[in-house]
Amino acid sequence: NPTGLSCAAVAIRAAARRKVPVLIHTFHRVEHNLPGEVALDEVGMLARRFPTATLIAAHAGTHWRQCLDVLRRFPPNAVVDISGCIPEQGILEALIAVLGAGRILFGSDLLGRSQASQLAKVELSGIPAAARDAILWKNARRIFSLKDLPAVESLAPKARLRLPDGRADHFCFCGTWPFFRTPALTPRGLNGRLAKAGIRKAYTGDLGSIYRQDAAN
């Protein structure tokens, strides 16, 4: 879309002058993207066109396995955040291998995802402590030019939060990915795993539904 690209160019140029990073929502589909969606290679193209700008590809393209080859060609002024995609083991290890820990930002994707599910990507990964700290906050401090950040321990909570019921799961799937098997292939199998974990209520989706829109194209 030439008009959309022109508007993007104006915004990125202005942000580069002000040294403000630009966050771009990305969705790297198997088939062609829908109108208004931005694929990772388009972010890379914009980053090469505006080398003084800092572009952040939100969700790292979402389908991270399919995006690794694109990310290997990412120019140095383009980085990613890890918000939104399903928390799987191996995400960070793969992204660090192609980008380095210094080009990955944590993201919560609230309110679309739970904070716990997104933190689990980092806290339950096998990456070194230095890489974990870089992704959770040090990279953001550098990229957003944040200074004089108080230590977490010094921040007294202003209000006591009411935590949600830990026996309910709002983000789980069953079925088969196109490229690997999951521990819960059927609803019955998922029920058993949830019961074993102490979950009494769950809102579940079929993994096949994620790709149904692509298949229709």
Short mmCIF file of C-alpha atoms in Angstrom, two decimals:
data_model
loop_
_atom_site.label_atom_id
_atom_site.label_comp_id
_atom_site.label_asym_id
_atom_site.label_seq_id
_atom_site.Cartn_x
_atom_site.Cartn_y
_atom_site.Cartn_z
CA ASN A 1 0.00 0.00 0.00
CA PRO A 2 1.95 3.08 -1.21
CA THR A 3 -0.18 5.45 0.86
CA GLY A 4 0.34 3.44 4.05
CA LEU A 5 4.07 3.20 3.44
CA SER A 6 4.26 6.94 2.84
CA CYS A 7 2.52 7.63 6.15
CA ALA A 8 4.83 5.16 7.88
CA ALA A 9 7.85 6.85 6.32
CA VAL A 10 6.79 10.25 7.62
CA ALA A 11 6.23 8.88 11.15
CA ILE A 12 9.52 6.95 11.22
CA ARG A 13 11.49 9.91 9.91
CA ALA A 14 10.02 12.17 12.61
CA ALA A 15 10.67 9.58 15.32
CA ALA A 16 14.28 9.16 14.20
CA ARG A 17 14.88 12.90 14.48
CA ARG A 18 13.55 12.83 18.04
CA LYS A 19 15.41 9.57 18.85
CA VAL A 20 12.12 7.90 19.75
CA PRO A 21 11.77 4.15 19.01
CA VAL A 22 8.87 3.05 16.79
CA LEU A 23 6.82 0.00 17.83
CA ILE A 24 5.25 -1.82 14.86
CA HIS A 25 2.71 -4.63 15.28
CA THR A 26 3.87 -7.61 13.22
CA PHE A 27 2.12 -10.75 12.04
CA HIS A 28 4.08 -13.06 9.75
CA ARG A 29 1.43 -15.33 8.23
CA VAL A 30 1.97 -18.54 6.28
CA GLU A 31 0.04 -17.01 3.39
CA HIS A 32 -0.30 -13.36 2.45
CA ASN A 33 -1.00 -10.94 5.28
CA LEU A 34 -4.38 -9.33 5.64
CA PRO A 35 -4.80 -5.63 4.79
CA GLY A 36 -3.12 -3.47 7.42
CA GLU A 37 -0.92 -6.25 8.82
CA VAL A 38 2.86 -5.82 8.70
CA ALA A 39 5.21 -8.76 8.14
CA LEU A 40 8.69 -8.94 9.61
CA ASP A 41 10.45 -8.51 6.28
CA GLU A 42 8.58 -5.21 5.81
CA VAL A 43 9.93 -4.01 9.18
CA GLY A 44 13.41 -4.99 8.00
CA MET A 45 12.88 -3.04 4.78
CA LEU A 46 11.84 0.08 6.74
CA ALA A 47 14.81 -0.29 9.09
CA ARG A 48 17.21 -0.41 6.14
CA ARG A 49 15.52 2.61 4.58
CA PHE A 50 15.83 4.59 7.83
CA PRO A 51 19.10 3.45 9.45
CA THR A 52 19.01 6.17 12.13
CA ALA A 53 15.60 5.00 13.40
CA THR A 54 15.04 2.25 15.98
CA LEU A 55 12.19 -0.07 15.03
CA ILE A 56 10.64 -2.60 17.41
CA ALA A 57 8.82 -5.51 15.80
CA ALA A 58 6.09 -6.41 18.27
CA HIS A 59 5.47 -10.14 18.81
CA ALA A 60 8.63 -11.03 16.81
CA GLY A 61 6.30 -11.89 13.94
CA THR A 62 4.06 -14.10 16.16
CA HIS A 63 4.91 -17.36 14.31
CA TRP A 64 8.46 -17.26 15.60
CA ARG A 65 9.70 -20.51 14.05
CA GLN A 66 8.80 -19.30 10.58
CA CYS A 67 10.43 -15.94 11.26
CA LEU A 68 13.95 -17.04 12.20
CA ASP A 69 15.34 -16.75 8.67
CA VAL A 70 13.87 -13.25 8.33
CA LEU A 71 15.31 -12.23 11.71
CA ARG A 72 18.78 -13.41 10.66
CA ARG A 73 18.67 -10.68 7.99
CA PHE A 74 17.33 -7.97 10.31
CA PRO A 75 19.43 -4.79 10.21
CA PRO A 76 21.00 -3.77 13.54
CA ASN A 77 18.54 -0.91 14.14
CA ALA A 78 15.60 -3.35 14.24
CA VAL A 79 14.74 -5.25 17.43
CA VAL A 80 11.83 -7.42 18.58
CA ASP A 81 9.61 -7.85 21.59
CA ILE A 82 8.31 -11.23 22.70
CA SER A 83 4.77 -10.28 23.68
CA GLY A 84 1.71 -12.14 22.57
CA CYS A 85 2.84 -15.41 21.07
CA ILE A 86 2.08 -18.63 22.92
CA PRO A 87 4.57 -19.26 25.77
CA GLU A 88 6.63 -22.19 24.55
CA GLN A 89 9.98 -23.47 25.64
CA GLY A 90 12.72 -22.64 23.17
CA ILE A 91 11.45 -19.24 22.01
CA LEU A 92 14.14 -17.17 23.69
CA GLU A 93 16.93 -19.60 22.98
CA ALA A 94 16.09 -19.49 19.25
CA LEU A 95 15.71 -15.69 19.13
CA ILE A 96 18.96 -15.13 21.02
CA ALA A 97 20.77 -17.42 18.58
CA VAL A 98 19.79 -15.24 15.60
CA LEU A 99 19.56 -11.76 17.18
CA GLY A 100 21.52 -11.78 20.43
CA ALA A 101 20.00 -11.01 23.81
CA GLY A 102 20.61 -7.27 23.38
CA ARG A 103 17.97 -6.98 20.65
CA ILE A 104 15.06 -8.62 22.46
CA LEU A 105 12.54 -6.80 24.67
CA PHE A 106 10.04 -8.25 27.10
CA GLY A 107 6.39 -7.47 26.39
CA SER A 108 3.24 -8.45 28.30
CA ASP A 109 0.59 -7.97 25.57
CA LEU A 110 -1.83 -7.02 28.35
CA LEU A 111 -4.79 -7.33 28.38
CA GLY A 112 -4.74 -9.85 25.57
CA ARG A 113 -2.48 -12.21 27.52
CA SER A 114 -1.82 -12.85 31.19
CA GLN A 115 1.33 -11.35 32.69
CA ALA A 116 2.26 -14.74 34.15
CA SER A 117 2.16 -16.51 30.77
CA GLN A 118 4.47 -13.92 29.21
CA LEU A 119 6.90 -13.84 32.14
CA ALA A 120 7.08 -17.62 31.96
CA LYS A 121 8.79 -17.33 28.57
CA VAL A 122 11.72 -15.64 30.28
CA GLU A 123 11.72 -17.06 33.80
CA LEU A 124 11.31 -20.69 32.73
CA SER A 125 13.79 -20.50 29.86
CA GLY A 126 17.30 -21.87 30.01
CA ILE A 127 19.04 -18.60 29.18
CA PRO A 128 21.79 -17.11 31.41
CA ALA A 129 20.86 -14.62 34.15
CA ALA A 130 22.58 -11.76 32.29
CA ALA A 131 20.45 -12.39 29.18
CA ARG A 132 17.30 -12.64 31.30
CA ASP A 133 17.96 -9.25 32.94
CA ALA A 134 18.75 -7.69 29.57
CA ILE A 135 15.45 -8.86 28.10
CA LEU A 136 13.29 -8.03 31.11
CA TRP A 137 14.53 -4.46 31.64
CA LYS A 138 18.07 -3.48 30.66
CA ASN A 139 17.42 -3.41 26.92
CA ALA A 140 14.32 -1.25 27.44
CA ARG A 141 16.33 1.15 29.60
CA ARG A 142 18.88 1.54 26.79
CA ILE A 143 16.48 1.68 23.84
CA PHE A 144 14.05 4.11 25.49
CA SER A 145 16.89 6.16 27.06
CA LEU A 146 15.47 5.69 30.55
CA LYS A 147 17.68 7.07 33.30
CA ASP A 148 17.70 7.03 37.08
CA LEU A 149 15.39 4.05 37.33
CA PRO A 150 14.73 3.17 40.98
CA ALA A 151 15.58 -0.31 42.17
CA VAL A 152 12.60 -2.66 42.24
CA GLU A 153 13.15 -3.26 45.96
CA SER A 154 12.66 0.45 46.69
CA LEU A 155 9.22 0.63 45.09
CA ALA A 156 6.65 0.21 47.85
CA PRO A 157 3.25 -0.93 46.52
CA LYS A 158 0.57 1.77 46.79
CA ALA A 159 -2.29 -0.69 46.92
CA ARG A 160 -2.75 -4.35 47.68
CA LEU A 161 -3.83 -6.10 44.50
CA ARG A 162 -6.46 -8.79 44.54
CA LEU A 163 -4.96 -11.74 42.69
CA PRO A 164 -7.18 -13.78 40.35
CA ASP A 165 -8.20 -17.33 41.19
CA GLY A 166 -5.21 -19.52 40.37
CA ARG A 167 -7.50 -22.48 39.71
CA ALA A 168 -8.77 -20.94 36.44
CA ASP A 169 -6.73 -20.96 33.21
CA HIS A 170 -7.61 -18.42 30.55
CA PHE A 171 -5.03 -19.37 27.95
CA CYS A 172 -4.64 -23.01 26.94
CA PHE A 173 -4.95 -25.00 23.73
CA CYS A 174 -5.27 -28.60 22.62
CA GLY A 175 -4.57 -30.25 19.31
CA THR A 176 -1.57 -30.43 17.02
CA TRP A 177 0.65 -27.71 15.62
CA PRO A 178 1.55 -28.17 11.94
CA PHE A 179 5.18 -28.73 12.91
CA PHE A 180 5.17 -30.60 16.25
CA ARG A 181 2.97 -32.58 18.65
CA THR A 182 1.65 -31.08 21.88
CA PRO A 183 1.26 -32.86 25.25
CA ALA A 184 -2.54 -32.46 24.99
CA LEU A 185 -3.71 -33.73 21.62
CA THR A 186 -7.38 -34.13 22.62
CA PRO A 187 -9.78 -32.30 24.96
CA ARG A 188 -9.82 -35.36 27.22
CA GLY A 189 -6.03 -35.35 27.43
CA LEU A 190 -6.03 -31.64 28.20
CA ASN A 191 -8.64 -32.15 30.94
CA GLY A 192 -6.40 -34.71 32.60
CA ARG A 193 -3.37 -32.42 32.56
CA LEU A 194 -5.36 -29.46 33.88
CA ALA A 195 -6.87 -31.55 36.69
CA LYS A 196 -3.40 -32.77 37.67
CA ALA A 197 -2.26 -29.13 37.88
CA GLY A 198 -5.21 -28.20 40.12
CA ILE A 199 -7.08 -26.20 37.46
CA ARG A 200 -10.85 -26.34 37.96
CA LYS A 201 -11.95 -24.11 35.09
CA ALA A 202 -10.29 -23.44 31.74
CA TYR A 203 -11.09 -21.49 28.58
CA THR A 204 -9.66 -23.59 25.79
CA GLY A 205 -9.07 -23.11 22.09
CA ASP A 206 -8.36 -25.54 19.26
CA LEU A 207 -4.86 -25.07 17.85
CA GLY A 208 -6.22 -25.65 14.36
CA SER A 209 -8.24 -22.45 14.63
CA ILE A 210 -5.03 -20.39 14.66
CA TYR A 211 -4.27 -21.44 11.09
CA ARG A 212 -7.80 -21.64 9.74
CA GLN A 213 -7.71 -18.09 8.41
CA ASP A 214 -4.50 -18.79 6.51
CA ALA A 215 -5.90 -22.02 5.09
CA ALA A 216 -8.94 -20.17 3.76
CA ASN A 217 -6.69 -17.95 1.65
#
